[in-house]
PDB file of C-alpha atoms in Angstrom:
ATOM      1  CA  MET A  24     -60.431  32.587 103.920  1.00 45.00           C
ATOM      2  CA  THR A  25     -57.409  33.079 101.630  1.00 47.00           C
ATOM      3  CA  ILE A  26     -54.649  30.499 101.669  1.00 46.00           C
ATOM      4  CA  SER A  27     -51.313  31.602 100.287  1.00 50.00           C
ATOM      5  CA  ALA A  28     -49.883  29.485  97.492  1.00 51.00           C
ATOM      6  CA  GLU A  29     -46.372  30.505  98.505  1.00 56.00           C
ATOM      7  CA  PRO A  30     -44.240  27.406  99.211  1.00 53.00           C
ATOM      8  CA  ILE A  31     -43.379  26.827 102.876  1.00 48.00           C
ATOM      9  CA  GLN A  32     -39.635  26.277 102.907  1.00 52.00           C
ATOM     10  CA  PHE A  33     -36.918  26.305 105.566  1.00 47.00           C
ATOM     11  CA  ASP A  34     -33.245  25.559 104.979  1.00 52.00           C
ATOM     12  CA  ILE A  35     -31.373  24.257 108.013  1.00 48.00           C
ATOM     13  CA  SER A  36     -27.767  23.088 107.890  1.00 51.00           C
ATOM     14  CA  THR A  37     -26.759  20.574 110.571  1.00 50.00           C
ATOM     15  CA  SER A  38     -23.896  18.213 111.310  1.00 49.00           C
ATOM     16  CA  THR A  39     -24.276  14.549 112.232  1.00 50.00           C
ATOM     17  CA  PRO A  40     -21.827  11.697 112.905  1.00 53.00           C
ATOM     18  CA  CYS A  41     -21.887  10.919 109.159  1.00 50.00           C
ATOM     19  CA  THR A  42     -18.727  11.504 107.100  1.00 52.00           C
ATOM     20  CA  LEU A  43     -20.120  14.443 105.126  1.00 51.00           C
ATOM     21  CA  PRO A  44     -22.251  17.031 106.925  1.00 50.00           C
ATOM     22  CA  PRO A  45     -25.604  16.779 105.120  1.00 55.00           C
ATOM     23  CA  VAL A  46     -27.942  19.606 104.328  1.00 81.00           C
ATOM     24  CA  THR A  47     -31.435  19.161 105.747  1.00 91.00           C
ATOM     25  CA  LYS A  48     -34.414  20.876 104.272  1.00 90.00           C
ATOM     26  CA  GLU A  49     -37.894  21.359 105.743  1.00 92.00           C
ATOM     27  CA  ASP A  50     -39.834  21.838 102.535  1.00 92.00           C
ATOM     28  CA  TYR A  51     -43.377  20.453 102.382  1.00 94.00           C
ATOM     29  CA  ASN A  52     -43.596  20.935  98.635  1.00 92.00           C
ATOM     30  CA  GLY A  53     -41.771  17.783  97.695  1.00 90.00           C
ATOM     31  CA  GLN A  54     -38.224  18.683  98.763  1.00 90.00           C
ATOM     32  CA  TYR A  55     -38.149  17.548 102.418  1.00 93.00           C
ATOM     33  CA  HIS A  56     -34.730  16.057 103.278  1.00 94.00           C
ATOM     34  CA  PHE A  57     -33.644  14.413 106.535  1.00 94.00           C
ATOM     35  CA  ALA A  58     -30.092  14.401 107.838  1.00 93.00           C
ATOM     36  CA  LYS A  59     -28.136  11.297 106.882  1.00 93.00           C
ATOM     37  CA  ILE A  60     -27.961   8.392 109.299  1.00 94.00           C
ATOM     38  CA  GLN A  61     -26.665   4.841 109.392  1.00 96.00           C
ATOM     39  CA  GLU A  62     -28.793   1.942 110.643  1.00 98.00           C
ATOM     40  CA  ALA A  63     -26.170   1.069 113.269  1.00 98.00           C
ATOM     41  CA  GLU A  64     -26.393   4.577 114.711  1.00 98.00           C
ATOM     42  CA  VAL A  65     -30.075   4.046 115.409  1.00 98.00           C
ATOM     43  CA  SER A  66     -29.442   0.673 117.025  1.00 98.00           C
ATOM     44  CA  ARG A  67     -26.665   2.005 119.217  1.00 98.00           C
ATOM     45  CA  ALA A  68     -28.655   5.066 120.270  1.00 98.00           C
ATOM     46  CA  MET A  69     -31.480   2.832 121.529  1.00 98.00           C
ATOM     47  CA  ILE A  70     -29.286   0.121 123.037  1.00 98.00           C
ATOM     48  CA  ASP A  71     -27.008   2.538 124.892  1.00 98.00           C
ATOM     49  CA  ARG A  72     -29.892   4.325 126.579  1.00 98.00           C
ATOM     50  CA  TYR A  73     -32.086   1.302 127.296  1.00 98.00           C
ATOM     51  CA  PHE A  74     -29.397  -0.827 128.868  1.00 97.00           C
ATOM     52  CA  THR A  75     -27.847   2.111 130.708  1.00 98.00           C
ATOM     53  CA  ASP A  76     -31.255   2.644 132.298  1.00 98.00           C
ATOM     54  CA  MET A  77     -31.610  -1.075 133.053  1.00 98.00           C
ATOM     55  CA  LYS A  78     -28.218  -1.147 134.742  1.00 98.00           C
ATOM     56  CA  ASP A  79     -28.884   2.032 136.707  1.00 98.00           C
ATOM     57  CA  ARG A  80     -32.355   0.920 137.844  1.00 98.00           C
ATOM     58  CA  ALA A  81     -31.315  -2.588 138.884  1.00 98.00           C
ATOM     59  CA  ILE A  82     -31.459  -0.903 142.285  1.00 98.00           C
ATOM     60  CA  SER A  83     -34.313   1.588 142.570  1.00 98.00           C
ATOM     61  CA  ASP A  84     -35.711   3.531 145.501  1.00 98.00           C
ATOM     62  CA  VAL A  85     -39.345   2.890 144.613  1.00 98.00           C
ATOM     63  CA  LEU A  86     -40.602   0.365 142.074  1.00 98.00           C
ATOM     64  CA  ILE A  87     -44.119   0.939 140.724  1.00 98.00           C
ATOM     65  CA  VAL A  88     -45.885  -2.006 139.093  1.00 98.00           C
ATOM     66  CA  GLY A  89     -48.561  -0.883 136.659  1.00 97.00           C
ATOM     67  CA  ALA A  90     -48.689   2.392 134.709  1.00 98.00           C
ATOM     68  CA  GLY A  91     -52.431   2.933 134.773  1.00 97.00           C
ATOM     69  CA  SER A  92     -54.115   5.996 136.233  1.00 98.00           C
ATOM     70  CA  ALA A  93     -53.184   5.063 139.821  1.00 98.00           C
ATOM     71  CA  GLY A  94     -49.596   4.099 139.055  1.00 98.00           C
ATOM     72  CA  LEU A  95     -48.952   7.220 137.000  1.00 98.00           C
ATOM     73  CA  SER A  96     -50.546   9.451 139.654  1.00 98.00           C
ATOM     74  CA  CYS A  97     -48.300   7.813 142.248  1.00 98.00           C
ATOM     75  CA  ALA A  98     -45.193   8.287 140.120  1.00 98.00           C
ATOM     76  CA  TYR A  99     -45.971  11.942 139.418  1.00 98.00           C
ATOM     77  CA  THR A 100     -46.663  12.784 143.067  1.00 98.00           C
ATOM     78  CA  LEU A 101     -43.645  10.896 144.390  1.00 98.00           C
ATOM     79  CA  ALA A 102     -41.196  12.166 141.795  1.00 98.00           C
ATOM     80  CA  LYS A 103     -42.252  15.786 142.315  1.00 98.00           C
ATOM     81  CA  ALA A 104     -42.085  15.501 146.115  1.00 98.00           C
ATOM     82  CA  CYS A 105     -38.767  13.618 146.187  1.00 98.00           C
ATOM     83  CA  PRO A 106     -36.670  14.529 143.140  1.00 98.00           C
ATOM     84  CA  ASP A 107     -33.662  12.598 144.461  1.00 97.00           C
ATOM     85  CA  LEU A 108     -35.460   9.243 144.502  1.00 98.00           C
ATOM     86  CA  LYS A 109     -34.967   6.761 141.667  1.00 98.00           C
ATOM     87  CA  ILE A 110     -38.529   5.860 140.688  1.00 98.00           C
ATOM     88  CA  THR A 111     -38.925   2.983 138.245  1.00 98.00           C
ATOM     89  CA  ILE A 112     -42.197   1.888 136.621  1.00 98.00           C
ATOM     90  CA  LEU A 113     -42.969  -1.522 135.144  1.00 98.00           C
ATOM     91  CA  GLU A 114     -45.842  -1.792 132.658  1.00 98.00           C
ATOM     92  CA  ALA A 115     -46.707  -5.140 131.087  1.00 96.00           C
ATOM     93  CA  ASN A 116     -48.509  -3.619 128.116  1.00 96.00           C
ATOM     94  CA  VAL A 117     -46.815  -1.867 125.232  1.00 97.00           C
ATOM     95  CA  ALA A 118     -49.088   1.121 125.812  1.00 96.00           C
ATOM     96  CA  PRO A 119     -49.073   2.562 129.351  1.00 97.00           C
ATOM     97  CA  GLY A 120     -52.326   3.964 130.726  1.00 96.00           C
ATOM     98  CA  GLY A 121     -54.236   0.839 131.739  1.00 94.00           C
ATOM     99  CA  GLY A 122     -57.983   1.286 131.370  1.00 93.00           C
ATOM    100  CA  ALA A 123     -57.839   5.072 131.439  1.00 96.00           C
ATOM    101  CA  TRP A 124     -57.801   5.649 127.687  1.00 97.00           C
ATOM    102  CA  LEU A 125     -61.599   5.440 127.635  1.00 97.00           C
ATOM    103  CA  GLY A 126     -64.502   5.907 130.027  1.00 96.00           C
ATOM    104  CA  GLY A 127     -67.190   3.290 130.582  1.00 94.00           C
ATOM    105  CA  GLN A 128     -68.301   0.810 127.897  1.00 96.00           C
ATOM    106  CA  LEU A 129     -65.756   2.154 125.404  1.00 96.00           C
ATOM    107  CA  MET A 130     -67.189   5.684 125.575  1.00 98.00           C
ATOM    108  CA  THR A 131     -64.730   8.560 125.595  1.00 98.00           C
ATOM    109  CA  ALA A 132     -65.622  10.956 128.438  1.00 98.00           C
ATOM    110  CA  MET A 133     -63.965  10.534 131.846  1.00 98.00           C
ATOM    111  CA  VAL A 134     -65.954  11.213 135.033  1.00 98.00           C
ATOM    112  CA  VAL A 135     -64.011  12.297 138.126  1.00 98.00           C
ATOM    113  CA  ARG A 136     -65.737  12.879 141.460  1.00 98.00           C
ATOM    114  CA  LYS A 137     -64.644  15.785 143.623  1.00 98.00           C
ATOM    115  CA  PRO A 138     -62.246  16.455 145.309  1.00 98.00           C
ATOM    116  CA  ALA A 139     -60.038  14.439 142.898  1.00 98.00           C
ATOM    117  CA  ASP A 140     -60.547  17.215 140.325  1.00 98.00           C
ATOM    118  CA  ARG A 141     -57.742  19.026 142.155  1.00 98.00           C
ATOM    119  CA  PHE A 142     -55.258  16.600 140.628  1.00 98.00           C
ATOM    120  CA  LEU A 143     -56.611  17.384 137.167  1.00 98.00           C
ATOM    121  CA  SER A 144     -55.990  21.071 137.864  1.00 98.00           C
ATOM    122  CA  GLU A 145     -52.503  20.262 139.171  1.00 98.00           C
ATOM    123  CA  ILE A 146     -51.453  18.618 135.899  1.00 98.00           C
ATOM    124  CA  GLY A 147     -53.374  21.023 133.671  1.00 98.00           C
ATOM    125  CA  VAL A 148     -56.230  18.854 132.350  1.00 98.00           C
ATOM    126  CA  PRO A 149     -59.335  20.925 131.499  1.00 98.00           C
ATOM    127  CA  PHE A 150     -62.760  19.686 132.535  1.00 98.00           C
ATOM    128  CA  GLU A 151     -66.431  20.570 132.658  1.00 98.00           C
ATOM    129  CA  ASP A 152     -67.748  21.148 136.193  1.00 98.00           C
ATOM    130  CA  GLN A 153     -70.979  19.273 136.915  1.00 98.00           C
ATOM    131  CA  GLY A 154     -71.316  20.092 140.606  1.00 98.00           C
ATOM    132  CA  ASN A 155     -70.317  16.974 142.553  1.00 98.00           C
ATOM    133  CA  PHE A 156     -68.178  15.705 139.712  1.00 98.00           C
ATOM    134  CA  VAL A 157     -66.305  16.919 136.660  1.00 98.00           C
ATOM    135  CA  VAL A 158     -66.065  15.534 133.145  1.00 98.00           C
ATOM    136  CA  VAL A 159     -62.911  15.412 131.017  1.00 98.00           C
ATOM    137  CA  LYS A 160     -63.953  15.464 127.362  1.00 98.00           C
ATOM    138  CA  HIS A 161     -61.831  12.412 126.531  1.00 98.00           C
ATOM    139  CA  ALA A 162     -60.141  10.043 128.972  1.00 98.00           C
ATOM    140  CA  ALA A 163     -57.094   9.997 126.703  1.00 98.00           C
ATOM    141  CA  LEU A 164     -56.576  13.686 127.434  1.00 98.00           C
ATOM    142  CA  PHE A 165     -55.964  12.858 131.095  1.00 98.00           C
ATOM    143  CA  THR A 166     -53.857   9.782 130.413  1.00 98.00           C
ATOM    144  CA  SER A 167     -51.664  11.365 127.747  1.00 98.00           C
ATOM    145  CA  THR A 168     -51.131  14.448 129.944  1.00 98.00           C
ATOM    146  CA  VAL A 169     -50.158  12.644 133.138  1.00 98.00           C
ATOM    147  CA  LEU A 170     -48.011  10.177 131.156  1.00 98.00           C
ATOM    148  CA  SER A 171     -46.099  12.965 129.409  1.00 98.00           C
ATOM    149  CA  LYS A 172     -45.534  14.792 132.694  1.00 98.00           C
ATOM    150  CA  VAL A 173     -44.300  11.646 134.437  1.00 98.00           C
ATOM    151  CA  LEU A 174     -41.884  10.781 131.625  1.00 98.00           C
ATOM    152  CA  ALA A 175     -40.515  14.332 131.602  1.00 98.00           C
ATOM    153  CA  LEU A 176     -39.421  14.039 135.240  1.00 98.00           C
ATOM    154  CA  PRO A 177     -35.676  13.293 135.349  1.00 98.00           C
ATOM    155  CA  ASN A 178     -35.862  10.778 138.205  1.00 98.00           C
ATOM    156  CA  VAL A 179     -38.470   8.498 136.573  1.00 98.00           C
ATOM    157  CA  ARG A 180     -37.834   5.593 134.224  1.00 98.00           C
ATOM    158  CA  LEU A 181     -40.593   3.562 132.583  1.00 98.00           C
ATOM    159  CA  PHE A 182     -40.056   0.050 131.231  1.00 98.00           C
ATOM    160  CA  ASN A 183     -43.166  -0.849 129.258  1.00 98.00           C
ATOM    161  CA  ALA A 184     -43.732  -4.218 127.615  1.00 98.00           C
ATOM    162  CA  THR A 185     -42.055  -5.494 130.792  1.00 98.00           C
ATOM    163  CA  ALA A 186     -43.887  -7.773 133.213  1.00 97.00           C
ATOM    164  CA  CYS A 187     -43.518  -8.414 136.908  1.00 97.00           C
ATOM    165  CA  GLU A 188     -43.188 -12.207 136.967  1.00 96.00           C
ATOM    166  CA  ASP A 189     -42.662 -12.563 140.697  1.00 97.00           C
ATOM    167  CA  LEU A 190     -41.775 -10.739 143.898  1.00 98.00           C
ATOM    168  CA  ILE A 191     -38.384 -10.715 145.561  1.00 98.00           C
ATOM    169  CA  VAL A 192     -39.039 -11.840 149.140  1.00 98.00           C
ATOM    170  CA  ARG A 193     -36.350 -11.813 151.816  1.00 97.00           C
ATOM    171  CA  ASN A 194     -36.126 -12.163 155.581  1.00 97.00           C
ATOM    172  CA  ASP A 195     -37.266  -8.936 157.206  1.00 97.00           C
ATOM    173  CA  THR A 196     -34.577  -7.371 159.395  1.00 94.00           C
ATOM    174  CA  LEU A 197     -37.285  -5.468 161.279  1.00 94.00           C
ATOM    175  CA  SER A 198     -39.270  -8.544 162.301  1.00 94.00           C
ATOM    176  CA  GLU A 199     -39.189 -12.327 162.309  1.00 91.00           C
ATOM    177  CA  GLY A 200     -41.184 -12.460 159.092  1.00 96.00           C
ATOM    178  CA  LYS A 201     -40.602 -11.736 155.416  1.00 97.00           C
ATOM    179  CA  ARG A 202     -40.348  -8.562 153.380  1.00 98.00           C
ATOM    180  CA  VAL A 203     -40.896  -7.727 149.705  1.00 98.00           C
ATOM    181  CA  GLY A 204     -37.629  -6.393 148.320  1.00 98.00           C
ATOM    182  CA  GLY A 205     -38.289  -5.825 144.625  1.00 98.00           C
ATOM    183  CA  CYS A 206     -39.631  -7.584 141.544  1.00 98.00           C
ATOM    184  CA  VAL A 207     -38.640 -10.357 139.175  1.00 98.00           C
ATOM    185  CA  THR A 208     -38.991  -8.988 135.643  1.00 98.00           C
ATOM    186  CA  ASN A 209     -39.130 -10.176 132.077  1.00 97.00           C
ATOM    187  CA  TRP A 210     -40.234  -8.834 128.735  1.00 96.00           C
ATOM    188  CA  THR A 211     -43.967  -9.469 128.530  1.00 95.00           C
ATOM    189  CA  LEU A 212     -43.738 -11.462 125.307  1.00 94.00           C
ATOM    190  CA  VAL A 213     -41.378 -13.836 127.094  1.00 94.00           C
ATOM    191  CA  THR A 214     -43.647 -14.029 130.149  1.00 92.00           C
ATOM    192  CA  LEU A 215     -46.617 -14.975 127.978  1.00 91.00           C
ATOM    193  CA  ASN A 216     -44.653 -17.717 126.219  1.00 92.00           C
ATOM    194  CA  HIS A 217     -43.106 -19.693 129.066  1.00 90.00           C
ATOM    195  CA  ASP A 218     -45.411 -22.589 128.144  1.00 88.00           C
ATOM    196  CA  THR A 219     -44.303 -22.598 124.515  1.00 91.00           C
ATOM    197  CA  GLN A 220     -40.522 -22.368 124.886  1.00 88.00           C
ATOM    198  CA  CYS A 221     -37.782 -23.832 127.046  1.00 85.00           C
ATOM    199  CA  CYS A 222     -36.714 -21.991 130.183  1.00 82.00           C
ATOM    200  CA  MET A 223     -36.277 -18.251 129.656  1.00 91.00           C
ATOM    201  CA  ASP A 224     -34.918 -16.901 132.916  1.00 94.00           C
ATOM    202  CA  PRO A 225     -35.902 -13.445 134.181  1.00 96.00           C
ATOM    203  CA  ASN A 226     -34.131 -10.375 135.524  1.00 97.00           C
ATOM    204  CA  THR A 227     -34.593  -8.532 138.829  1.00 98.00           C
ATOM    205  CA  ILE A 228     -35.023  -5.020 140.162  1.00 98.00           C
ATOM    206  CA  THR A 229     -34.242  -4.471 143.835  1.00 98.00           C
ATOM    207  CA  ALA A 230     -36.186  -1.808 145.726  1.00 98.00           C
ATOM    208  CA  PRO A 231     -37.006  -1.195 149.398  1.00 98.00           C
ATOM    209  CA  VAL A 232     -40.556  -0.185 148.437  1.00 98.00           C
ATOM    210  CA  VAL A 233     -42.795  -1.688 145.760  1.00 98.00           C
ATOM    211  CA  CYS A 234     -46.097   0.031 144.902  1.00 98.00           C
ATOM    212  CA  SER A 235     -48.475  -2.219 142.994  1.00 98.00           C
ATOM    213  CA  PHE A 236     -51.416  -1.095 140.865  1.00 98.00           C
ATOM    214  CA  THR A 237     -52.110  -4.055 138.591  1.00 97.00           C
ATOM    215  CA  GLY A 238     -55.900  -3.722 138.570  1.00 95.00           C
ATOM    216  CA  HIS A 239     -58.468  -6.477 138.743  1.00 90.00           C
ATOM    217  CA  ASP A 240     -58.828  -7.635 135.126  1.00 72.00           C
ATOM    218  CA  GLY A 241     -56.625  -9.233 132.501  1.00 71.00           C
ATOM    219  CA  PRO A 242     -54.024 -11.990 132.547  1.00 74.00           C
ATOM    220  CA  MET A 243     -51.837 -10.110 135.050  1.00 81.00           C
ATOM    221  CA  GLY A 244     -54.579  -8.458 137.101  1.00 90.00           C
ATOM    222  CA  ALA A 245     -54.043  -8.195 140.886  1.00 94.00           C
ATOM    223  CA  PHE A 246     -50.743  -9.980 140.301  1.00 95.00           C
ATOM    224  CA  CYS A 247     -48.821  -8.969 143.417  1.00 97.00           C
ATOM    225  CA  VAL A 248     -51.581  -9.675 145.941  1.00 97.00           C
ATOM    226  CA  LYS A 249     -52.354 -12.996 144.236  1.00 96.00           C
ATOM    227  CA  ARG A 250     -48.666 -13.871 144.580  1.00 96.00           C
ATOM    228  CA  LEU A 251     -48.786 -13.098 148.303  1.00 97.00           C
ATOM    229  CA  VAL A 252     -51.498 -15.731 148.629  1.00 96.00           C
ATOM    230  CA  SER A 253     -49.875 -18.357 146.381  1.00 96.00           C
ATOM    231  CA  THR A 254     -46.613 -18.112 148.335  1.00 96.00           C
ATOM    232  CA  GLY A 255     -48.390 -18.432 151.681  1.00 96.00           C
ATOM    233  CA  LEU A 256     -47.518 -14.942 152.863  1.00 96.00           C
ATOM    234  CA  VAL A 257     -51.206 -13.981 153.056  1.00 95.00           C
ATOM    235  CA  GLU A 258     -53.938 -16.486 153.843  1.00 95.00           C
ATOM    236  CA  LYS A 259     -56.481 -15.417 151.233  1.00 95.00           C
ATOM    237  CA  LEU A 260     -57.857 -12.524 149.199  1.00 94.00           C
ATOM    238  CA  GLY A 261     -61.054 -10.721 150.062  1.00 95.00           C
ATOM    239  CA  ASN A 262     -62.140 -10.819 146.383  1.00 94.00           C
ATOM    240  CA  MET A 263     -63.702  -7.761 144.792  1.00 95.00           C
ATOM    241  CA  ARG A 264     -67.393  -7.254 145.509  1.00 95.00           C
ATOM    242  CA  GLY A 265     -70.113  -6.050 143.142  1.00 96.00           C
ATOM    243  CA  LEU A 266     -70.344  -2.472 141.959  1.00 96.00           C
ATOM    244  CA  ASP A 267     -71.181   0.248 144.513  1.00 96.00           C
ATOM    245  CA  MET A 268     -69.855   3.547 143.254  1.00 94.00           C
ATOM    246  CA  MET A 269     -70.786   5.520 146.378  1.00 94.00           C
ATOM    247  CA  SER A 270     -68.741   3.371 148.756  1.00 95.00           C
ATOM    248  CA  ALA A 271     -66.035   1.945 146.506  1.00 96.00           C
ATOM    249  CA  GLU A 272     -63.971   5.045 145.846  1.00 97.00           C
ATOM    250  CA  ASP A 273     -63.713   6.020 149.528  1.00 97.00           C
ATOM    251  CA  GLN A 274     -62.742   2.446 150.420  1.00 97.00           C
ATOM    252  CA  ILE A 275     -59.986   2.282 147.828  1.00 97.00           C
ATOM    253  CA  VAL A 276     -58.366   5.605 148.742  1.00 98.00           C
ATOM    254  CA  ASN A 277     -58.644   5.146 152.497  1.00 98.00           C
ATOM    255  CA  GLY A 278     -57.448   1.541 152.265  1.00 98.00           C
ATOM    256  CA  THR A 279     -54.338   2.250 150.153  1.00 98.00           C
ATOM    257  CA  ARG A 280     -51.482   1.129 152.380  1.00 98.00           C
ATOM    258  CA  GLU A 281     -48.513  -1.142 152.962  1.00 98.00           C
ATOM    259  CA  VAL A 282     -50.390  -4.461 152.936  1.00 98.00           C
ATOM    260  CA  PHE A 283     -47.218  -6.475 153.526  1.00 98.00           C
ATOM    261  CA  PRO A 284     -43.763  -5.236 154.554  1.00 98.00           C
ATOM    262  CA  GLY A 285     -42.270  -3.539 151.508  1.00 98.00           C
ATOM    263  CA  LEU A 286     -45.434  -3.783 149.372  1.00 98.00           C
ATOM    264  CA  ILE A 287     -47.907  -0.915 149.043  1.00 98.00           C
ATOM    265  CA  VAL A 288     -51.100  -1.714 147.129  1.00 98.00           C
ATOM    266  CA  GLY A 289     -53.684   0.660 145.682  1.00 98.00           C
ATOM    267  CA  GLY A 290     -56.201   1.053 142.902  1.00 97.00           C
ATOM    268  CA  MET A 291     -58.422  -1.845 141.882  1.00 96.00           C
ATOM    269  CA  GLU A 292     -55.807  -4.396 142.930  1.00 97.00           C
ATOM    270  CA  LEU A 293     -56.637  -3.349 146.485  1.00 97.00           C
ATOM    271  CA  SER A 294     -60.314  -4.214 145.913  1.00 96.00           C
ATOM    272  CA  GLU A 295     -59.230  -7.808 145.311  1.00 95.00           C
ATOM    273  CA  MET A 296     -57.092  -7.731 148.448  1.00 96.00           C
ATOM    274  CA  ASP A 297     -59.711  -6.238 150.757  1.00 96.00           C
ATOM    275  CA  GLY A 298     -62.963  -7.394 149.198  1.00 95.00           C
ATOM    276  CA  ALA A 299     -63.976  -3.808 148.429  1.00 95.00           C
ATOM    277  CA  ALA A 300     -66.778  -2.958 146.026  1.00 96.00           C
ATOM    278  CA  ARG A 301     -66.165  -2.384 142.344  1.00 95.00           C
ATOM    279  CA  MET A 302     -66.397   1.305 141.464  1.00 93.00           C
ATOM    280  CA  GLY A 303     -67.202   1.276 137.758  1.00 93.00           C
ATOM    281  CA  PRO A 304     -66.426   4.068 135.292  1.00 95.00           C
ATOM    282  CA  THR A 305     -65.382   6.823 137.681  1.00 96.00           C
ATOM    283  CA  PHE A 306     -61.693   7.608 138.022  1.00 97.00           C
ATOM    284  CA  GLY A 307     -61.140   9.929 140.978  1.00 98.00           C
ATOM    285  CA  ALA A 308     -60.195   7.121 143.350  1.00 98.00           C
ATOM    286  CA  MET A 309     -57.520   5.889 140.969  1.00 98.00           C
ATOM    287  CA  MET A 310     -55.788   9.265 141.054  1.00 98.00           C
ATOM    288  CA  ALA A 311     -56.248   9.742 144.808  1.00 98.00           C
ATOM    289  CA  SER A 312     -55.115   6.179 145.589  1.00 98.00           C
ATOM    290  CA  GLY A 313     -51.932   6.805 143.635  1.00 98.00           C
ATOM    291  CA  ILE A 314     -51.339  10.038 145.539  1.00 98.00           C
ATOM    292  CA  LYS A 315     -51.885   8.310 148.885  1.00 98.00           C
ATOM    293  CA  ALA A 316     -49.535   5.486 147.871  1.00 98.00           C
ATOM    294  CA  ALA A 317     -46.847   8.090 147.177  1.00 98.00           C
ATOM    295  CA  HIS A 318     -47.258   9.468 150.699  1.00 98.00           C
ATOM    296  CA  GLU A 319     -47.148   5.928 152.090  1.00 98.00           C
ATOM    297  CA  ALA A 320     -43.924   5.226 150.176  1.00 98.00           C
ATOM    298  CA  ILE A 321     -42.322   8.339 151.629  1.00 98.00           C
ATOM    299  CA  ARG A 322     -43.426   7.299 155.127  1.00 98.00           C
ATOM    300  CA  VAL A 323     -41.916   3.834 154.709  1.00 98.00           C
ATOM    301  CA  LEU A 324     -38.637   5.166 153.324  1.00 98.00           C
ATOM    302  CA  GLN A 325     -38.329   7.638 156.184  1.00 97.00           C
ATOM    303  CA  SER A 326     -38.765   4.843 158.722  1.00 97.00           C
ATOM    304  CA  VAL A 327     -36.077   2.442 157.462  1.00 97.00           C
ATOM    305  CA  LYS A 328     -32.367   2.312 156.783  1.00 97.00           C
ATOM    306  CA  VAL A 329     -31.559   1.230 153.243  1.00 97.00           C
ATOM    307  CA  VAL A 330     -28.239  -0.066 151.918  1.00 97.00           C
ATOM    308  CA  ASP A 331     -27.893  -1.065 148.263  1.00 98.00           C
ATOM    309  CA  GLY A 332     -31.664  -1.085 147.863  1.00 98.00           C
ATOM    310  CA  GLN A 333     -32.277  -3.392 150.822  1.00 98.00           C
ATOM    311  CA  VAL A 334     -33.841  -2.547 154.165  1.00 97.00           C
ATOM    312  CA  VAL A 335     -31.211  -3.319 156.811  1.00 96.00           C
ATOM    313  CA  GLY A 336     -32.781  -1.734 159.876  1.00 96.00           C
ATOM    314  CA  LYS A 337     -34.753   1.159 161.237  1.00 95.00           C
ATOM    315  CA  ALA A 338     -33.960   4.723 160.297  1.00 94.00           C
ATOM    316  CA  ASN A 339     -31.049   6.238 162.248  1.00 85.00           C
ATOM    317  CA  GLN A 340     -30.101   2.785 163.499  1.00 74.00           C
ATOM    318  CA  LYS A 341     -26.341   2.352 163.740  1.00 66.00           C
TER     319      LYS A 341
END
């Protein structure tokens, strides 16, 4: 193989908000030059967009808690099916993706049982067909692909490093009970330090439908269903059972539903709610549960009348 010693060099002239239009140069032989910029420009570019999004999404159509494999699959399916909906995702970690960056026991391959491989084909993730299941060469290939596709959708906003600290619960206009109407939010670093600092009040996001996929592990695992119990809205959790891969995935997908008015639960959080078996390192149910939750969210939204993010009656009710 012969490698040319010719220097790779591109000259591109651009204008920026700086006083003098700088000359940029893409030269990887020691003469690479970026356009000029002021520190304040960077700050304002971030602040303008972040807080514009926060203001806009203070009322959302669907609020998804947890950007793991189930939450991202839900967001993708819902945003594609309903491009006019404002879909907002909360993720407590800095890095979205949950446990789907690796397979089992920190190994890299991802196993997906059929027919969930159809979702992999939908988003363009290659895999090796093994008959009853397929194998993605690295779990991060799935997670990075679905994450990039979700973020590219114009009606989706993701706030990572942002925790759901509580649920908004109001009187339900459709019954004599209560209804989940959104989430109480805070930056995760604040949430984790309430015991070390004086009161640091939260923010809120109002939404007629909340879809929760907070998993079963970690400091914020199964958060929304645990909160239902601690507030007396649900008597108790079923608590996740031991591992049974054959039954667990069917149970999670088929059980994904509106467990309480305004709150749809799926993924491994649902195993804590229903007492379903643990599924282990197979990921098809996470994708399919997210897809089913998207369909459930559409069903709920079609059945209610919403004003300013709050359910005020049944659909078509005057």
